[in-house]
């Protein structure tokens, strides 16, 4: 199974801050990586796929990059609606696996 | 508009069974693979099972293999998850999720249904 390790598990940031979340795979996943945002009591929402492709309707301040085993999600200027938990997910092979999540909180 | 609506969750005793349903609308159901993803209270996301559009191929996480069974009725636009021999660790919100173009990632999710396994 491909293990996905996210870091940090939580962070505190202010409005306007640049935030970067990292996801590492236990083996190469050839950019088969998606990122989701989840708010309390709600279903996850797709933000990015194929590591860097932005889903329709997602603000341009959200971007993704990476290759091989190392991937990042960046929010260039944090907005109030961005406070949530973020998950990466690999789809290079089954079982599909998610990272442990990163909770972004208000400083 | 794509809509996914889960039902069938509830309280069940350890060792018991439950069947979840996911009613789909707004897309050609038979053309898309679907999955179940769960989330234990206060925990992260865990993929549970997937099924191809035709229903001919199914996949399971090791944690549920042999106990859970995924199926679909394309004439009713409905996805199912039959759960048997339930354990306390199966307690979670169960989401059905639409897989984009058999890619392996999920562009639409239901609102989830809570399964609680407890005596």
CSV table of C-alpha atoms in Angstrom, one decimal:
chain,number,residue,atom,x,y,z
A,1,UNK,CA,0.0,0.0,0.0
A,2,UNK,CA,1.1,3.6,-0.7
A,3,UNK,CA,1.4,5.6,2.5
A,4,UNK,CA,0.7,9.3,2.4
A,5,UNK,CA,2.2,11.5,5.0
A,6,UNK,CA,1.0,15.1,5.4
A,7,UNK,CA,2.7,17.8,7.3
A,8,UNK,CA,2.1,19.7,9.3
A,9,UNK,CA,-0.9,18.1,11.0
A,10,UNK,CA,-2.1,21.6,12.0
A,11,UNK,CA,-1.0,25.2,11.6
A,12,UNK,CA,-2.1,28.6,12.8
A,13,UNK,CA,-2.1,31.4,10.3
A,14,UNK,CA,-3.4,34.9,9.8
A,15,UNK,CA,-5.5,36.4,7.0
A,16,UNK,CA,-3.3,37.2,4.1
A,17,UNK,CA,-0.6,34.7,5.0
A,18,UNK,CA,1.0,32.3,2.5
A,19,UNK,CA,0.4,28.7,3.6
A,20,UNK,CA,2.0,25.6,2.3
A,21,UNK,CA,1.0,22.0,3.1
A,22,UNK,CA,3.2,19.0,2.2
A,23,UNK,CA,2.3,15.5,1.2
A,24,UNK,CA,4.8,12.7,0.8
A,25,UNK,CA,4.1,9.4,-0.7
A,26,UNK,CA,5.9,6.2,0.3
A,27,UNK,CA,6.7,5.5,-3.4
A,28,UNK,CA,6.4,7.5,-6.6
A,29,UNK,CA,2.9,8.3,-7.7
A,30,UNK,CA,3.5,10.0,-11.0
A,31,UNK,CA,1.4,13.1,-10.1
A,32,UNK,CA,-1.7,11.0,-9.4
A,33,UNK,CA,-2.5,13.2,-6.5
A,34,UNK,CA,-5.6,15.1,-5.4
A,35,UNK,CA,-6.2,17.7,-2.7
A,36,UNK,CA,-9.5,18.2,-0.8
A,37,UNK,CA,-10.8,20.8,1.6
A,38,UNK,CA,-13.2,19.8,4.3
A,39,UNK,CA,-15.1,22.0,6.7
A,40,UNK,CA,-16.7,20.7,9.9
A,41,UNK,CA,-19.8,18.6,9.3
A,42,UNK,CA,-19.4,18.8,5.5
A,43,UNK,CA,-18.2,16.5,2.8
A,44,UNK,CA,-14.8,17.0,1.3
A,45,UNK,CA,-14.5,19.3,-1.7
A,46,UNK,CA,-12.1,18.7,-4.5
A,47,UNK,CA,-9.5,21.4,-5.0
A,48,UNK,CA,-6.8,20.0,-7.2
A,49,UNK,CA,-6.1,16.9,-9.2
A,50,UNK,CA,-3.1,15.6,-11.1
A,51,UNK,CA,-1.1,17.4,-8.5
A,52,UNK,CA,-1.5,20.9,-10.0
A,53,UNK,CA,-4.7,21.1,-12.0
A,54,UNK,CA,-7.2,23.4,-10.3
A,55,UNK,CA,-10.8,22.3,-10.1
A,56,UNK,CA,-13.3,24.6,-11.7
A,57,UNK,CA,-14.6,27.2,-9.3
A,58,UNK,CA,-11.5,27.0,-7.0
A,59,UNK,CA,-9.9,30.4,-6.3
A,60,UNK,CA,-6.7,31.2,-8.1
A,61,UNK,CA,-4.9,31.7,-4.8
A,62,UNK,CA,-4.9,27.9,-4.5
A,63,UNK,CA,-2.1,26.0,-6.3
A,64,UNK,CA,-0.4,22.7,-6.3
A,65,UNK,CA,3.0,21.4,-7.3
A,66,UNK,CA,5.3,18.5,-6.9
A,67,UNK,CA,6.5,15.3,-8.5
A,68,UNK,CA,7.6,11.8,-7.7
A,69,UNK,CA,7.0,11.4,-4.0
A,70,UNK,CA,6.8,15.1,-2.8
A,71,UNK,CA,3.8,17.3,-3.3
A,72,UNK,CA,2.6,20.7,-2.0
A,73,UNK,CA,-0.6,22.6,-1.7
A,74,UNK,CA,-0.1,26.4,-1.4
A,75,UNK,CA,-2.6,29.1,-0.6
A,76,UNK,CA,-1.0,32.4,-1.6
A,77,UNK,CA,-3.1,34.7,0.6
A,78,UNK,CA,-5.2,33.0,3.2
A,79,UNK,CA,-8.9,34.1,3.3
A,80,UNK,CA,-11.5,33.5,6.1
A,81,UNK,CA,-13.2,30.8,4.0
A,82,UNK,CA,-9.9,28.9,3.8
A,83,UNK,CA,-9.9,27.8,7.4
A,84,UNK,CA,-10.6,24.1,7.2
A,85,UNK,CA,-8.9,20.7,7.1
A,86,UNK,CA,-7.0,19.7,3.9
A,87,UNK,CA,-6.3,16.2,2.7
A,88,UNK,CA,-4.2,14.8,0.0
A,89,UNK,CA,-5.1,11.5,-1.8
A,90,UNK,CA,-3.1,9.3,-4.1
A,91,UNK,CA,-4.8,7.5,-6.9
A,92,UNK,CA,-1.7,5.8,-8.5
A,93,UNK,CA,-2.8,2.4,-7.1
A,94,UNK,CA,-5.3,0.6,-4.9
A,95,UNK,CA,-6.0,0.9,-2.1
A,96,UNK,CA,-6.6,4.6,-2.6
A,97,UNK,CA,-5.0,6.3,0.3
A,98,UNK,CA,-5.4,9.7,2.0
A,99,UNK,CA,-3.0,11.7,4.0
A,100,UNK,CA,-3.8,12.3,7.7
A,101,UNK,CA,-5.0,15.8,7.1
A,102,UNK,CA,-3.8,19.3,7.9
A,103,UNK,CA,-6.0,21.6,10.0
A,104,UNK,CA,-5.6,25.3,9.2
A,105,UNK,CA,-6.7,27.4,12.1
A,106,UNK,CA,-6.9,31.2,12.7
A,107,UNK,CA,-4.0,32.7,14.6
B,1,UNK,CA,-26.6,19.1,-11.2
B,2,UNK,CA,-24.9,16.0,-9.7
B,3,UNK,CA,-26.5,14.9,-6.5
B,4,UNK,CA,-25.6,12.0,-4.2
B,5,UNK,CA,-27.7,11.2,-1.2
B,6,UNK,CA,-26.8,8.4,1.2
B,7,UNK,CA,-29.2,6.6,3.5
B,8,UNK,CA,-29.3,3.6,5.7
B,9,UNK,CA,-27.0,4.6,8.6
B,10,UNK,CA,-27.9,4.1,12.2
B,11,UNK,CA,-27.0,2.3,15.4
B,12,UNK,CA,-26.1,-1.4,15.2
B,13,UNK,CA,-24.7,-3.8,17.6
B,14,UNK,CA,-21.2,-5.4,17.2
B,15,UNK,CA,-21.5,-8.3,14.8
B,16,UNK,CA,-24.6,-6.9,13.2
B,17,UNK,CA,-25.3,-5.9,9.6
B,18,UNK,CA,-26.4,-2.8,7.8
B,19,UNK,CA,-26.9,-1.8,4.2
B,20,UNK,CA,-26.2,1.7,3.0
B,21,UNK,CA,-27.7,3.2,-0.1
B,22,UNK,CA,-26.6,6.1,-2.3
B,23,UNK,CA,-29.1,7.6,-4.7
B,24,UNK,CA,-27.5,9.4,-7.6
B,25,UNK,CA,-28.9,11.9,-10.1
B,26,UNK,CA,-27.7,14.5,-12.5
B,27,UNK,CA,-25.3,12.3,-14.5
B,28,UNK,CA,-25.3,9.0,-16.5
B,29,UNK,CA,-24.8,6.8,-13.5
B,30,UNK,CA,-23.8,3.6,-15.4
B,31,UNK,CA,-20.9,5.5,-17.0
B,32,UNK,CA,-19.0,6.2,-13.8
B,33,UNK,CA,-17.1,4.3,-11.1
B,34,UNK,CA,-18.2,5.0,-7.6
B,35,UNK,CA,-16.7,4.6,-4.2
B,36,UNK,CA,-17.5,4.6,-0.5
B,37,UNK,CA,-15.2,6.7,1.8
B,38,UNK,CA,-15.6,6.8,5.5
B,39,UNK,CA,-14.5,9.1,8.3
B,40,UNK,CA,-14.4,8.0,11.9
B,41,UNK,CA,-15.4,10.7,14.5
B,42,UNK,CA,-12.6,13.3,14.7
B,43,UNK,CA,-10.4,11.3,12.3
B,44,UNK,CA,-9.3,11.5,8.7
B,45,UNK,CA,-10.7,10.0,5.5
B,46,UNK,CA,-10.4,6.3,4.6
B,47,UNK,CA,-11.3,4.8,1.3
B,48,UNK,CA,-13.5,1.7,1.8
B,49,UNK,CA,-14.5,0.3,-1.6
B,50,UNK,CA,-15.0,1.0,-5.2
B,51,UNK,CA,-17.0,-0.4,-8.1
B,52,UNK,CA,-16.8,0.1,-11.9
B,53,UNK,CA,-19.6,1.6,-13.9
B,54,UNK,CA,-20.8,-1.7,-15.1
B,55,UNK,CA,-20.4,-3.3,-11.6
B,56,UNK,CA,-18.2,-5.9,-13.0
B,57,UNK,CA,-15.1,-4.9,-11.0
B,58,UNK,CA,-15.0,-4.2,-7.3
B,59,UNK,CA,-12.2,-3.2,-4.9
B,60,UNK,CA,-11.9,-3.2,-1.1
B,61,UNK,CA,-9.7,-1.9,1.6
B,62,UNK,CA,-8.1,-4.7,3.6
B,63,UNK,CA,-9.9,-3.4,6.7
B,64,UNK,CA,-13.3,-4.4,5.2
B,65,UNK,CA,-12.5,-7.2,2.8
B,66,UNK,CA,-14.7,-10.2,3.4
B,67,UNK,CA,-17.1,-8.2,5.5
B,68,UNK,CA,-18.4,-5.5,3.2
B,69,UNK,CA,-19.8,-5.8,-0.3
B,70,UNK,CA,-20.3,-3.0,-2.8
B,71,UNK,CA,-22.9,-3.2,-5.5
B,72,UNK,CA,-24.9,-1.0,-7.8
B,73,UNK,CA,-28.3,-1.1,-9.6
B,74,UNK,CA,-27.8,1.0,-12.7
B,75,UNK,CA,-31.5,0.8,-13.5
B,76,UNK,CA,-32.2,2.6,-10.2
B,77,UNK,CA,-29.2,4.9,-10.2
B,78,UNK,CA,-28.3,3.5,-6.8
B,79,UNK,CA,-25.1,2.5,-5.1
B,80,UNK,CA,-25.0,0.1,-2.2
B,81,UNK,CA,-22.7,-1.0,0.6
B,82,UNK,CA,-23.7,-4.2,2.5
B,83,UNK,CA,-21.8,-4.3,5.8
B,84,UNK,CA,-21.6,-7.5,7.9
B,85,UNK,CA,-19.8,-8.5,11.1
B,86,UNK,CA,-19.6,-4.9,12.1
B,87,UNK,CA,-17.0,-3.8,14.6
B,88,UNK,CA,-16.7,-0.7,16.8
B,89,UNK,CA,-13.9,0.5,14.5
B,90,UNK,CA,-16.4,0.7,11.6
B,91,UNK,CA,-18.1,3.6,13.4
B,92,UNK,CA,-17.9,6.5,11.0
B,93,UNK,CA,-19.7,8.8,8.6
B,94,UNK,CA,-19.9,7.0,5.2
B,95,UNK,CA,-19.7,9.0,2.1
B,96,UNK,CA,-20.5,7.9,-1.4
B,97,UNK,CA,-18.3,9.6,-4.0
B,98,UNK,CA,-18.4,10.0,-7.8
B,99,UNK,CA,-15.1,9.2,-9.5
B,100,UNK,CA,-14.2,11.4,-12.4
B,101,UNK,CA,-13.6,9.5,-15.6
B,102,UNK,CA,-12.4,6.3,-13.8
B,103,UNK,CA,-9.4,8.4,-12.6
B,104,UNK,CA,-9.4,7.5,-8.9
B,105,UNK,CA,-10.2,10.9,-7.5
B,106,UNK,CA,-13.6,12.2,-6.4
B,107,UNK,CA,-15.3,15.3,-7.8
B,108,UNK,CA,-18.7,14.9,-6.2
B,109,UNK,CA,-19.5,13.6,-2.7
B,110,UNK,CA,-22.8,12.9,-0.8
B,111,UNK,CA,-23.6,14.5,2.5
B,112,UNK,CA,-22.7,11.2,4.4
B,113,UNK,CA,-24.6,8.9,6.6
B,114,UNK,CA,-23.5,8.0,10.2
B,115,UNK,CA,-23.0,4.4,11.2
B,116,UNK,CA,-22.5,3.7,14.9
B,117,UNK,CA,-21.5,0.2,16.0
B,118,UNK,CA,-22.1,-0.1,19.8
B,119,UNK,CA,-23.8,-2.3,22.3
